[in-house]
């Protein structure tokens, strides 16, 4: 018999959401292995903390379905547990008349995805909603929000622990072998190497998920699981502007914007940031450089001033950076989230999550639900 019913590799927000859900199904029989000394040390603590409404993604895609469902689950959890959630909404702003048709396209896409309350508004209404924002019109999305992602993740960790899950930190999975009808995981913890077995494994290792797939024998190029790191950086806006925005302000996509575009966002305390940008990066010997390059200041100032005429050069300071786990090596290519149970590759009970970029924070609890379904049908 295996040591555990399920081992989850990775204690980011997705691994923790899986742990909370699966530990309720198998109390005391779930293990979480995380190489860092605590939860959420990678993408899950380096994002905009935006609860996305689900507007942008193709209808019926896993991104659309889990974003919309995950948001509803997240909002309910925040209300039930008192986790800070700013129900601020968001405007997607057209800076010029030739961008107005794109607002109508986004409206139609969002409505097809079952996003509530969307409305195209004119420049006058935009001025009423966000007086400091420049634009000729906007899409108003009242369902978008900002969450305290640290408290959200901590609540998922606590729920998993409540159901008897073992969470082990500083524990890196370095090898995988078949064992006892399940999987034996070789784990290094400091100087020690041990093996632990589990009947099922959830690979929620974020940017490390393709490496873990290789360990279990999956050909990641054949499967389409190779991931590419795409860095996003933020610049903070001087505290004198705190609370200047009361809604998230995004640009409508311009041809040269590979992501959602550099936008204005804020945390629960009102501190404001601009970002993130979108730059594919390679890891060096010490991993990926997570510093914020000074050379990008002019790009951020230009993007910020397009939306906020009040923004001045001295308002910007380098803030932080995060890495998206993308399944494509270049901007403007689209892939859906992958949540795959691998019986067809001879790996029953092994679930792979790759390409869990934005809106992965919003979608985390719905992704965990999908993982639970994949394991039920395996
Ligand atoms: C720039 C940026 C902006 C974003 N903005 C938003 C946003 O506003 N809204 C939103 O919904 N989403 C956003 N996202 C996406 C969101 O942050 C991610 O989708 C989400 O955090 C992914 O969580 P995860 O648990 O899959 O990965 P991670 O948080 O990266 O966790 C994976 C964990 O696995 C561990 N691990 C890896 N390999 C091993 C191993 N071999 N052994 C043990 N442990 C291992 C890692 O240490 C890590 O802790 C953004 C992401 C970025 C980068």
mmCIF file of N, CA and C in Angstrom, residues 68-198:
data_model
loop_
_atom_site.group_PDB
_atom_site.id
_atom_site.type_symbol
_atom_site.label_atom_id
_atom_site.label_comp_id
_atom_site.label_asym_id
_atom_site.label_seq_id
_atom_site.Cartn_x
_atom_site.Cartn_y
_atom_site.Cartn_z
ATOM 1 N N UNK A 68 -14.322 31.981 -14.743
ATOM 2 C CA UNK A 68 -15.651 32.426 -14.301
ATOM 3 C C UNK A 68 -16.094 31.646 -13.056
ATOM 4 N N UNK A 69 -15.936 30.326 -13.106
ATOM 5 C CA UNK A 69 -16.354 29.520 -11.944
ATOM 6 C C UNK A 69 -15.431 29.770 -10.743
ATOM 7 N N UNK A 70 -14.118 29.835 -11.020
ATOM 8 C CA UNK A 70 -13.155 30.056 -9.939
ATOM 9 C C UNK A 70 -13.389 31.397 -9.254
ATOM 10 N N UNK A 71 -13.738 32.421 -10.031
ATOM 11 C CA UNK A 71 -14.016 33.730 -9.430
ATOM 12 C C UNK A 71 -15.196 33.633 -8.476
ATOM 13 N N UNK A 72 -16.244 32.951 -8.908
ATOM 14 C CA UNK A 72 -17.434 32.858 -8.036
ATOM 15 C C UNK A 72 -17.072 32.097 -6.751
ATOM 16 N N UNK A 73 -16.280 31.036 -6.890
ATOM 17 C CA UNK A 73 -15.875 30.265 -5.704
ATOM 18 C C UNK A 73 -14.996 31.128 -4.789
ATOM 19 N N UNK A 74 -14.103 31.888 -5.425
ATOM 20 C CA UNK A 74 -13.174 32.728 -4.648
ATOM 21 C C UNK A 74 -13.935 33.824 -3.884
ATOM 22 N N UNK A 75 -14.869 34.467 -4.567
ATOM 23 C CA UNK A 75 -15.627 35.546 -3.918
ATOM 24 C C UNK A 75 -16.415 34.990 -2.732
ATOM 25 N N UNK A 76 -17.027 33.824 -2.913
ATOM 26 C CA UNK A 76 -17.796 33.214 -1.808
ATOM 27 C C UNK A 76 -16.859 32.892 -0.640
ATOM 28 N N UNK A 77 -15.683 32.335 -0.969
ATOM 29 C CA UNK A 77 -14.733 31.985 0.099
ATOM 30 C C UNK A 77 -14.298 33.237 0.870
ATOM 31 N N UNK A 78 -14.013 34.298 0.128
ATOM 32 C CA UNK A 78 -13.584 35.538 0.792
ATOM 33 C C UNK A 78 -14.694 36.052 1.712
ATOM 34 N N UNK A 79 -15.929 36.020 1.229
ATOM 35 C CA UNK A 79 -17.037 36.511 2.057
ATOM 36 C C UNK A 79 -17.203 35.628 3.287
ATOM 37 N N UNK A 80 -17.160 34.291 3.088
ATOM 38 C CA UNK A 80 -17.381 33.353 4.197
ATOM 39 C C UNK A 80 -16.294 33.466 5.260
ATOM 40 N N UNK A 81 -15.045 33.673 4.813
ATOM 41 C CA UNK A 81 -13.920 33.610 5.748
ATOM 42 C C UNK A 81 -13.350 34.979 6.115
ATOM 43 N N UNK A 82 -13.925 36.041 5.566
ATOM 44 C CA UNK A 82 -13.437 37.386 5.904
ATOM 45 C C UNK A 82 -12.088 37.704 5.273
ATOM 46 N N UNK A 83 -11.787 37.106 4.118
ATOM 47 C CA UNK A 83 -10.527 37.418 3.415
ATOM 48 C C UNK A 83 -10.736 38.728 2.646
ATOM 49 N N UNK A 84 -9.793 39.694 2.784
ATOM 50 C CA UNK A 84 -9.994 40.980 2.105
ATOM 51 C C UNK A 84 -10.165 40.839 0.592
ATOM 52 N N UNK A 85 -11.240 41.413 0.087
ATOM 53 C CA UNK A 85 -11.546 41.398 -1.342
ATOM 54 C C UNK A 85 -12.111 42.765 -1.685
ATOM 55 N N UNK A 86 -11.462 43.468 -2.613
ATOM 56 C CA UNK A 86 -11.972 44.767 -3.044
ATOM 57 C C UNK A 86 -12.833 44.559 -4.279
ATOM 58 N N UNK A 87 -14.134 44.749 -4.116
ATOM 59 C CA UNK A 87 -15.042 44.561 -5.255
ATOM 60 C C UNK A 87 -15.058 45.860 -6.059
ATOM 61 N N UNK A 88 -13.922 46.185 -6.670
ATOM 62 C CA UNK A 88 -13.729 47.512 -7.270
ATOM 63 C C UNK A 88 -14.200 47.592 -8.716
ATOM 64 N N UNK A 89 -14.189 46.452 -9.424
ATOM 65 C CA UNK A 89 -14.490 46.482 -10.852
ATOM 66 C C UNK A 89 -13.310 47.011 -11.655
ATOM 67 N N UNK A 90 -13.476 46.973 -12.970
ATOM 68 C CA UNK A 90 -12.356 47.392 -13.828
ATOM 69 C C UNK A 90 -12.879 48.047 -15.091
ATOM 70 N N UNK A 91 -12.130 49.034 -15.573
ATOM 71 C CA UNK A 91 -12.447 49.605 -16.891
ATOM 72 C C UNK A 91 -11.336 49.235 -17.864
ATOM 73 N N UNK A 92 -11.738 48.816 -19.061
ATOM 74 C CA UNK A 92 -10.776 48.558 -20.145
ATOM 75 C C UNK A 92 -10.941 49.726 -21.106
ATOM 76 N N UNK A 93 -9.894 50.551 -21.192
ATOM 77 C CA UNK A 93 -10.046 51.885 -21.782
ATOM 78 C C UNK A 93 -9.547 51.936 -23.218
ATOM 79 N N UNK A 94 -10.363 52.503 -24.097
ATOM 80 C CA UNK A 94 -9.932 52.808 -25.466
ATOM 81 C C UNK A 94 -9.316 54.200 -25.462
ATOM 82 N N UNK A 95 -8.059 54.296 -25.957
ATOM 83 C CA UNK A 95 -7.377 55.599 -25.971
ATOM 84 C C UNK A 95 -7.680 56.391 -27.237
ATOM 85 N N UNK A 96 -8.143 55.716 -28.278
ATOM 86 C CA UNK A 96 -8.424 56.400 -29.550
ATOM 87 C C UNK A 96 -9.649 55.764 -30.196
ATOM 88 N N UNK A 97 -10.293 56.524 -31.089
ATOM 89 C CA UNK A 97 -11.558 56.072 -31.690
ATOM 90 C C UNK A 97 -11.408 54.735 -32.414
ATOM 91 N N UNK A 98 -10.214 54.492 -32.986
ATOM 92 C CA UNK A 98 -10.072 53.231 -33.737
ATOM 93 C C UNK A 98 -10.037 52.010 -32.810
ATOM 94 N N UNK A 99 -9.985 52.238 -31.493
ATOM 95 C CA UNK A 99 -10.031 51.103 -30.563
ATOM 96 C C UNK A 99 -11.450 50.800 -30.082
ATOM 97 N N UNK A 100 -12.409 51.661 -30.431
ATOM 98 C CA UNK A 100 -13.774 51.462 -29.922
ATOM 99 C C UNK A 100 -14.396 50.133 -30.388
ATOM 100 N N UNK A 101 -14.180 49.721 -31.651
ATOM 101 C CA UNK A 101 -14.765 48.420 -32.055
ATOM 102 C C UNK A 101 -14.252 47.266 -31.189
ATOM 103 N N UNK A 102 -12.999 47.376 -30.709
ATOM 104 C CA UNK A 102 -12.444 46.287 -29.873
ATOM 105 C C UNK A 102 -13.236 46.150 -28.562
ATOM 106 N N UNK A 103 -13.796 47.276 -28.083
ATOM 107 C CA UNK A 103 -14.600 47.199 -26.858
ATOM 108 C C UNK A 103 -15.854 46.360 -27.093
ATOM 109 N N UNK A 104 -16.449 46.548 -28.265
ATOM 110 C CA UNK A 104 -17.657 45.776 -28.597
ATOM 111 C C UNK A 104 -17.320 44.289 -28.720
ATOM 112 N N UNK A 105 -16.140 44.007 -29.289
ATOM 113 C CA UNK A 105 -15.721 42.593 -29.411
ATOM 114 C C UNK A 105 -15.517 41.978 -28.031
ATOM 115 N N UNK A 106 -14.878 42.739 -27.133
ATOM 116 C CA UNK A 106 -14.663 42.224 -25.771
ATOM 117 C C UNK A 106 -15.995 42.035 -25.051
ATOM 118 N N UNK A 107 -16.923 42.967 -25.273
ATOM 119 C CA UNK A 107 -18.252 42.856 -24.655
ATOM 120 C C UNK A 107 -18.927 41.552 -25.093
ATOM 121 N N UNK A 108 -18.871 41.281 -26.395
ATOM 122 C CA UNK A 108 -19.508 40.064 -26.918
ATOM 123 C C UNK A 108 -18.806 38.816 -26.371
ATOM 124 N N UNK A 109 -17.463 38.852 -26.322
ATOM 125 C CA UNK A 109 -16.710 37.700 -25.815
ATOM 126 C C UNK A 109 -17.045 37.457 -24.336
ATOM 127 N N UNK A 110 -17.043 38.519 -23.570
ATOM 128 C CA UNK A 110 -17.329 38.389 -22.136
ATOM 129 C C UNK A 110 -18.741 37.876 -21.887
ATOM 130 N N UNK A 111 -19.703 38.405 -22.645
ATOM 131 C CA UNK A 111 -21.089 37.936 -22.453
ATOM 132 C C UNK A 111 -21.213 36.469 -22.827
ATOM 133 N N UNK A 112 -20.533 36.068 -23.907
ATOM 134 C CA UNK A 112 -20.572 34.651 -24.305
ATOM 135 C C UNK A 112 -19.962 33.769 -23.220
ATOM 136 N N UNK A 113 -19.034 34.348 -22.434
ATOM 137 C CA UNK A 113 -18.400 33.581 -21.354
ATOM 138 C C UNK A 113 -19.191 33.649 -20.048
ATOM 139 N N UNK A 114 -20.376 34.309 -20.086
ATOM 140 C CA UNK A 114 -21.240 34.378 -18.901
ATOM 141 C C UNK A 114 -20.704 35.328 -17.823
ATOM 142 N N UNK A 115 -19.984 36.354 -18.263
ATOM 143 C CA UNK A 115 -19.492 37.370 -17.318
ATOM 144 C C UNK A 115 -20.623 38.367 -17.053
ATOM 145 N N UNK A 116 -20.864 38.642 -15.779
ATOM 146 C CA UNK A 116 -21.993 39.482 -15.390
ATOM 147 C C UNK A 116 -21.675 40.981 -15.525
ATOM 148 N N UNK A 117 -22.704 41.772 -15.880
ATOM 149 C CA UNK A 117 -22.680 43.223 -15.694
ATOM 150 C C UNK A 117 -21.866 44.031 -16.677
ATOM 151 N N UNK A 118 -21.357 43.416 -17.748
ATOM 152 C CA UNK A 118 -20.488 44.159 -18.674
ATOM 153 C C UNK A 118 -21.282 45.241 -19.415
ATOM 154 N N UNK A 119 -20.599 46.363 -19.671
ATOM 155 C CA UNK A 119 -21.274 47.481 -20.317
ATOM 156 C C UNK A 119 -20.232 48.332 -21.039
ATOM 157 N N UNK A 120 -20.491 48.702 -22.287
ATOM 158 C CA UNK A 120 -19.609 49.674 -22.946
ATOM 159 C C UNK A 120 -20.077 51.061 -22.535
ATOM 160 N N UNK A 121 -19.119 51.885 -22.085
ATOM 161 C CA UNK A 121 -19.483 53.233 -21.615
ATOM 162 C C UNK A 121 -18.754 54.287 -22.448
ATOM 163 N N UNK A 122 -19.323 55.496 -22.506
ATOM 164 C CA UNK A 122 -18.688 56.552 -23.297
ATOM 165 C C UNK A 122 -17.687 57.338 -22.434
ATOM 166 N N UNK A 123 -17.030 58.317 -23.076
ATOM 167 C CA UNK A 123 -15.961 59.061 -22.395
ATOM 168 C C UNK A 123 -16.496 59.796 -21.157
ATOM 169 N N UNK A 124 -17.723 60.307 -21.265
ATOM 170 C CA UNK A 124 -18.307 61.060 -20.150
ATOM 171 C C UNK A 124 -18.500 60.160 -18.922
ATOM 172 N N UNK A 125 -19.056 58.956 -19.175
ATOM 173 C CA UNK A 125 -19.269 58.005 -18.055
ATOM 174 C C UNK A 125 -17.930 57.536 -17.494
ATOM 175 N N UNK A 126 -16.938 57.363 -18.363
ATOM 176 C CA UNK A 126 -15.606 56.978 -17.883
ATOM 177 C C UNK A 126 -15.076 58.055 -16.945
ATOM 178 N N UNK A 127 -15.251 59.323 -17.328
ATOM 179 C CA UNK A 127 -14.788 60.441 -16.477
ATOM 180 C C UNK A 127 -15.499 60.427 -15.123
ATOM 181 N N UNK A 128 -16.792 60.045 -15.147
ATOM 182 C CA UNK A 128 -17.522 59.980 -13.857
ATOM 183 C C UNK A 128 -16.978 58.842 -12.985
ATOM 184 N N UNK A 129 -16.729 57.681 -13.621
ATOM 185 C CA UNK A 129 -16.265 56.518 -12.856
ATOM 186 C C UNK A 129 -14.830 56.706 -12.376
ATOM 187 N N UNK A 130 -13.954 57.187 -13.273
ATOM 188 C CA UNK A 130 -12.519 57.324 -12.969
ATOM 189 C C UNK A 130 -12.040 58.676 -13.458
ATOM 190 N N UNK A 131 -12.228 59.732 -12.680
ATOM 191 C CA UNK A 131 -11.963 61.085 -13.172
ATOM 192 C C UNK A 131 -10.532 61.306 -13.662
ATOM 193 N N UNK A 132 -9.558 60.564 -13.138
ATOM 194 C CA UNK A 132 -8.164 60.802 -13.527
ATOM 195 C C UNK A 132 -7.708 59.985 -14.712
ATOM 196 N N UNK A 133 -8.640 59.379 -15.439
ATOM 197 C CA UNK A 133 -8.249 58.474 -16.525
ATOM 198 C C UNK A 133 -8.631 59.058 -17.873
ATOM 199 N N UNK A 134 -7.677 58.972 -18.824
ATOM 200 C CA UNK A 134 -7.925 59.527 -20.154
ATOM 201 C C UNK A 134 -8.409 58.409 -21.089
ATOM 202 N N UNK A 135 -9.482 58.655 -21.835
ATOM 203 C CA UNK A 135 -9.942 57.652 -22.789
ATOM 204 C C UNK A 135 -11.167 58.142 -23.527
ATOM 205 N N UNK A 136 -11.449 57.508 -24.681
ATOM 206 C CA UNK A 136 -12.598 57.924 -25.487
ATOM 207 C C UNK A 136 -13.799 56.997 -25.261
ATOM 208 N N UNK A 137 -13.610 55.988 -24.435
ATOM 209 C CA UNK A 137 -14.677 55.045 -24.111
ATOM 210 C C UNK A 137 -14.052 53.881 -23.373
ATOM 211 N N UNK A 138 -14.897 52.989 -22.852
ATOM 212 C CA UNK A 138 -14.338 51.880 -22.068
ATOM 213 C C UNK A 138 -15.348 50.753 -21.973
ATOM 214 N N UNK A 139 -14.830 49.568 -21.625
ATOM 215 C CA UNK A 139 -15.699 48.468 -21.207
ATOM 216 C C UNK A 139 -15.657 48.438 -19.689
ATOM 217 N N UNK A 140 -16.818 48.526 -19.065
ATOM 218 C CA UNK A 140 -16.913 48.518 -17.594
ATOM 219 C C UNK A 140 -17.248 47.092 -17.156
ATOM 220 N N UNK A 141 -16.391 46.557 -16.279
ATOM 221 C CA UNK A 141 -16.579 45.190 -15.783
ATOM 222 C C UNK A 141 -16.701 45.224 -14.260
ATOM 223 N N UNK A 142 -17.931 45.281 -13.751
ATOM 224 C CA UNK A 142 -18.091 45.392 -12.294
ATOM 225 C C UNK A 142 -17.677 44.134 -11.539
ATOM 226 N N UNK A 143 -17.562 42.989 -12.229
ATOM 227 C CA UNK A 143 -17.250 41.737 -11.520
ATOM 228 C C UNK A 143 -15.766 41.575 -11.213
ATOM 229 N N UNK A 144 -14.898 42.370 -11.841
ATOM 230 C CA UNK A 144 -13.455 42.251 -11.579
ATOM 231 C C UNK A 144 -13.159 42.798 -10.183
ATOM 232 N N UNK A 145 -12.109 42.269 -9.555
ATOM 233 C CA UNK A 145 -11.855 42.627 -8.153
ATOM 234 C C UNK A 145 -10.373 42.454 -7.839
ATOM 235 N N UNK A 146 -10.014 42.780 -6.606
ATOM 236 C CA UNK A 146 -8.640 42.567 -6.115
ATOM 237 C C UNK A 146 -8.741 41.766 -4.824
ATOM 238 N N UNK A 147 -7.911 40.720 -4.716
ATOM 239 C CA UNK A 147 -7.970 39.866 -3.528
ATOM 240 C C UNK A 147 -6.638 39.921 -2.788
ATOM 241 N N UNK A 148 -6.676 39.736 -1.489
ATOM 242 C CA UNK A 148 -5.440 39.531 -0.719
ATOM 243 C C UNK A 148 -5.030 38.076 -0.948
ATOM 244 N N UNK A 149 -4.134 37.870 -1.926
ATOM 245 C CA UNK A 149 -3.825 36.503 -2.354
ATOM 246 C C UNK A 149 -3.102 35.725 -1.257
ATOM 247 N N UNK A 150 -2.395 36.436 -0.380
ATOM 248 C CA UNK A 150 -1.669 35.734 0.696
ATOM 249 C C UNK A 150 -2.656 35.129 1.684
ATOM 250 N N UNK A 151 -3.670 35.915 2.036
ATOM 251 C CA UNK A 151 -4.675 35.381 2.971
ATOM 252 C C UNK A 151 -5.496 34.271 2.310
ATOM 253 N N UNK A 152 -5.754 34.425 1.021
ATOM 254 C CA UNK A 152 -6.491 33.370 0.316
ATOM 255 C C UNK A 152 -5.700 32.051 0.370
ATOM 256 N N UNK A 153 -4.405 32.136 0.032
ATOM 257 C CA UNK A 153 -3.580 30.920 0.014
ATOM 258 C C UNK A 153 -3.453 30.336 1.415
ATOM 259 N N UNK A 154 -3.286 31.212 2.415
ATOM 260 C CA UNK A 154 -3.154 30.714 3.789
ATOM 261 C C UNK A 154 -4.424 29.983 4.217
ATOM 262 N N UNK A 155 -5.575 30.452 3.744
ATOM 263 C CA UNK A 155 -6.837 29.791 4.121
ATOM 264 C C UNK A 155 -6.932 28.403 3.486
ATOM 265 N N UNK A 156 -6.389 28.267 2.277
ATOM 266 C CA UNK A 156 -6.401 26.949 1.615
ATOM 267 C C UNK A 156 -5.440 25.996 2.319
ATOM 268 N N UNK A 157 -4.273 26.516 2.718
ATOM 269 C CA UNK A 157 -3.312 25.699 3.469
ATOM 270 C C UNK A 157 -3.963 25.215 4.773
ATOM 271 N N UNK A 158 -4.653 26.140 5.465
ATOM 272 C CA UNK A 158 -5.274 25.782 6.750
ATOM 273 C C UNK A 158 -6.361 24.729 6.544
ATOM 274 N N UNK A 159 -7.116 24.853 5.449
ATOM 275 C CA UNK A 159 -8.183 23.871 5.197
ATOM 276 C C UNK A 159 -7.585 22.487 4.917
ATOM 277 N N UNK A 160 -6.505 22.462 4.131
ATOM 278 C CA UNK A 160 -5.846 21.173 3.844
ATOM 279 C C UNK A 160 -5.346 20.556 5.155
ATOM 280 N N UNK A 161 -4.702 21.376 5.992
ATOM 281 C CA UNK A 161 -4.168 20.871 7.266
ATOM 282 C C UNK A 161 -5.307 20.391 8.173
ATOM 283 N N UNK A 162 -6.429 21.109 8.141
ATOM 284 C CA UNK A 162 -7.591 20.725 8.946
ATOM 285 C C UNK A 162 -8.065 19.312 8.591
ATOM 286 N N UNK A 163 -7.931 18.961 7.306
ATOM 287 C CA UNK A 163 -8.321 17.610 6.862
ATOM 288 C C UNK A 163 -7.143 16.629 6.949
ATOM 289 N N UNK A 164 -6.118 17.011 7.663
ATOM 290 C CA UNK A 164 -5.039 16.068 7.954
ATOM 291 C C UNK A 164 -3.980 15.941 6.875
ATOM 292 N N UNK A 165 -3.953 16.882 5.906
ATOM 293 C CA UNK A 165 -2.892 16.806 4.882
ATOM 294 C C UNK A 165 -1.545 17.104 5.533
ATOM 295 N N UNK A 166 -0.503 16.425 5.046
ATOM 296 C CA UNK A 166 0.871 16.729 5.477
ATOM 297 C C UNK A 166 1.486 17.689 4.471
ATOM 298 N N UNK A 167 1.939 18.844 4.940
ATOM 299 C CA UNK A 167 2.628 19.793 4.051
ATOM 300 C C UNK A 167 4.086 19.814 4.456
ATOM 301 N N UNK A 168 4.961 19.471 3.509
ATOM 302 C CA UNK A 168 6.391 19.378 3.819
ATOM 303 C C UNK A 168 7.126 20.417 2.978
ATOM 304 N N UNK A 169 7.874 21.287 3.665
ATOM 305 C CA UNK A 169 8.573 22.375 2.962
ATOM 306 C C UNK A 169 10.064 22.076 2.874
ATOM 307 N N UNK A 170 10.725 22.779 1.969
ATOM 308 C CA UNK A 170 12.144 22.511 1.742
ATOM 309 C C UNK A 170 12.340 21.127 1.134
ATOM 310 N N UNK A 171 11.309 20.615 0.474
ATOM 311 C CA UNK A 171 11.312 19.234 -0.029
ATOM 312 C C UNK A 171 11.146 19.253 -1.549
ATOM 313 N N UNK A 172 12.236 18.977 -2.255
ATOM 314 C CA UNK A 172 12.196 19.031 -3.718
ATOM 315 C C UNK A 172 12.104 17.626 -4.307
ATOM 316 N N UNK A 173 11.152 17.435 -5.193
ATOM 317 C CA UNK A 173 11.037 16.146 -5.892
ATOM 318 C C UNK A 173 12.080 16.125 -7.003
ATOM 319 N N UNK A 174 12.967 15.111 -6.963
ATOM 320 C CA UNK A 174 14.053 15.052 -7.949
ATOM 321 C C UNK A 174 13.991 13.790 -8.810
ATOM 322 N N UNK A 175 13.066 12.883 -8.498
ATOM 323 C CA UNK A 175 12.954 11.674 -9.307
ATOM 324 C C UNK A 175 11.605 11.011 -9.082
ATOM 325 N N UNK A 176 11.167 10.232 -10.083
ATOM 326 C CA UNK A 176 9.881 9.526 -9.993
ATOM 327 C C UNK A 176 10.057 8.117 -10.557
ATOM 328 N N UNK A 177 9.552 7.115 -9.826
ATOM 329 C CA UNK A 177 9.570 5.725 -10.293
ATOM 330 C C UNK A 177 8.190 5.132 -10.051
ATOM 331 N N UNK A 178 7.775 4.132 -10.848
ATOM 332 C CA UNK A 178 6.543 3.413 -10.497
ATOM 333 C C UNK A 178 6.745 2.686 -9.167
ATOM 334 N N UNK A 179 5.728 2.641 -8.303
ATOM 335 C CA UNK A 179 5.866 1.937 -7.010
ATOM 336 C C UNK A 179 4.502 1.554 -6.476
ATOM 337 N N UNK A 180 4.322 0.326 -6.031
ATOM 338 C CA UNK A 180 3.101 -0.130 -5.342
ATOM 339 C C UNK A 180 1.837 0.209 -6.124
ATOM 340 N N UNK A 181 1.871 0.081 -7.427
ATOM 341 C CA UNK A 181 0.699 0.441 -8.231
ATOM 342 C C UNK A 181 0.501 1.946 -8.326
ATOM 343 N N UNK A 182 1.431 2.710 -7.778
ATOM 344 C CA UNK A 182 1.359 4.169 -7.866
ATOM 345 C C UNK A 182 2.724 4.717 -8.244
ATOM 346 N N UNK A 183 3.202 5.693 -7.480
ATOM 347 C CA UNK A 183 4.438 6.381 -7.841
ATOM 348 C C UNK A 183 5.322 6.543 -6.610
ATOM 349 N N UNK A 184 6.611 6.298 -6.789
ATOM 350 C CA UNK A 184 7.587 6.584 -5.738
ATOM 351 C C UNK A 184 8.281 7.892 -6.087
ATOM 352 N N UNK A 185 8.234 8.832 -5.186
ATOM 353 C CA UNK A 185 8.858 10.140 -5.435
ATOM 354 C C UNK A 185 10.148 10.221 -4.630
ATOM 355 N N UNK A 186 11.250 10.536 -5.305
ATOM 356 C CA UNK A 186 12.516 10.761 -4.605
ATOM 357 C C UNK A 186 12.563 12.241 -4.235
ATOM 358 N N UNK A 187 12.782 12.481 -2.934
ATOM 359 C CA UNK A 187 12.662 13.847 -2.413
ATOM 360 C C UNK A 187 13.947 14.214 -1.681
ATOM 361 N N UNK A 188 14.519 15.379 -2.024
ATOM 362 C CA UNK A 188 15.666 15.862 -1.254
ATOM 363 C C UNK A 188 15.180 16.939 -0.292
ATOM 364 N N UNK A 189 15.708 16.833 0.930
ATOM 365 C CA UNK A 189 15.380 17.836 1.954
ATOM 366 C C UNK A 189 16.681 18.132 2.654
ATOM 367 N N UNK A 190 17.284 19.269 2.368
ATOM 368 C CA UNK A 190 18.615 19.540 2.894
ATOM 369 C C UNK A 190 19.573 18.475 2.380
ATOM 370 N N UNK A 191 20.302 17.864 3.287
ATOM 371 C CA UNK A 191 21.294 16.838 2.918
ATOM 372 C C UNK A 191 20.640 15.476 2.679
ATOM 373 N N UNK A 192 19.391 15.337 3.117
ATOM 374 C CA UNK A 192 18.753 14.007 3.099
ATOM 375 C C UNK A 192 17.998 13.729 1.802
ATOM 376 N N UNK A 193 18.035 12.456 1.392
ATOM 377 C CA UNK A 193 17.201 12.032 0.251
ATOM 378 C C UNK A 193 16.325 10.885 0.729
ATOM 379 N N UNK A 194 15.024 11.006 0.497
ATOM 380 C CA UNK A 194 14.093 9.956 0.919
ATOM 381 C C UNK A 194 13.183 9.610 -0.250
ATOM 382 N N UNK A 195 12.431 8.526 -0.079
ATOM 383 C CA UNK A 195 11.428 8.170 -1.090
ATOM 384 C C UNK A 195 10.082 8.053 -0.396
ATOM 385 N N UNK A 196 9.065 8.572 -1.053
ATOM 386 C CA UNK A 196 7.713 8.469 -0.514
ATOM 387 C C UNK A 196 6.814 7.993 -1.645
ATOM 388 N N UNK A 197 5.821 7.157 -1.316
ATOM 389 C CA UNK A 197 4.967 6.644 -2.396
ATOM 390 C C UNK A 197 3.547 7.190 -2.267
ATOM 391 N N UNK A 198 2.891 7.301 -3.421
ATOM 392 C CA UNK A 198 1.508 7.788 -3.452
ATOM 393 C C UNK A 198 0.780 7.094 -4.594
#
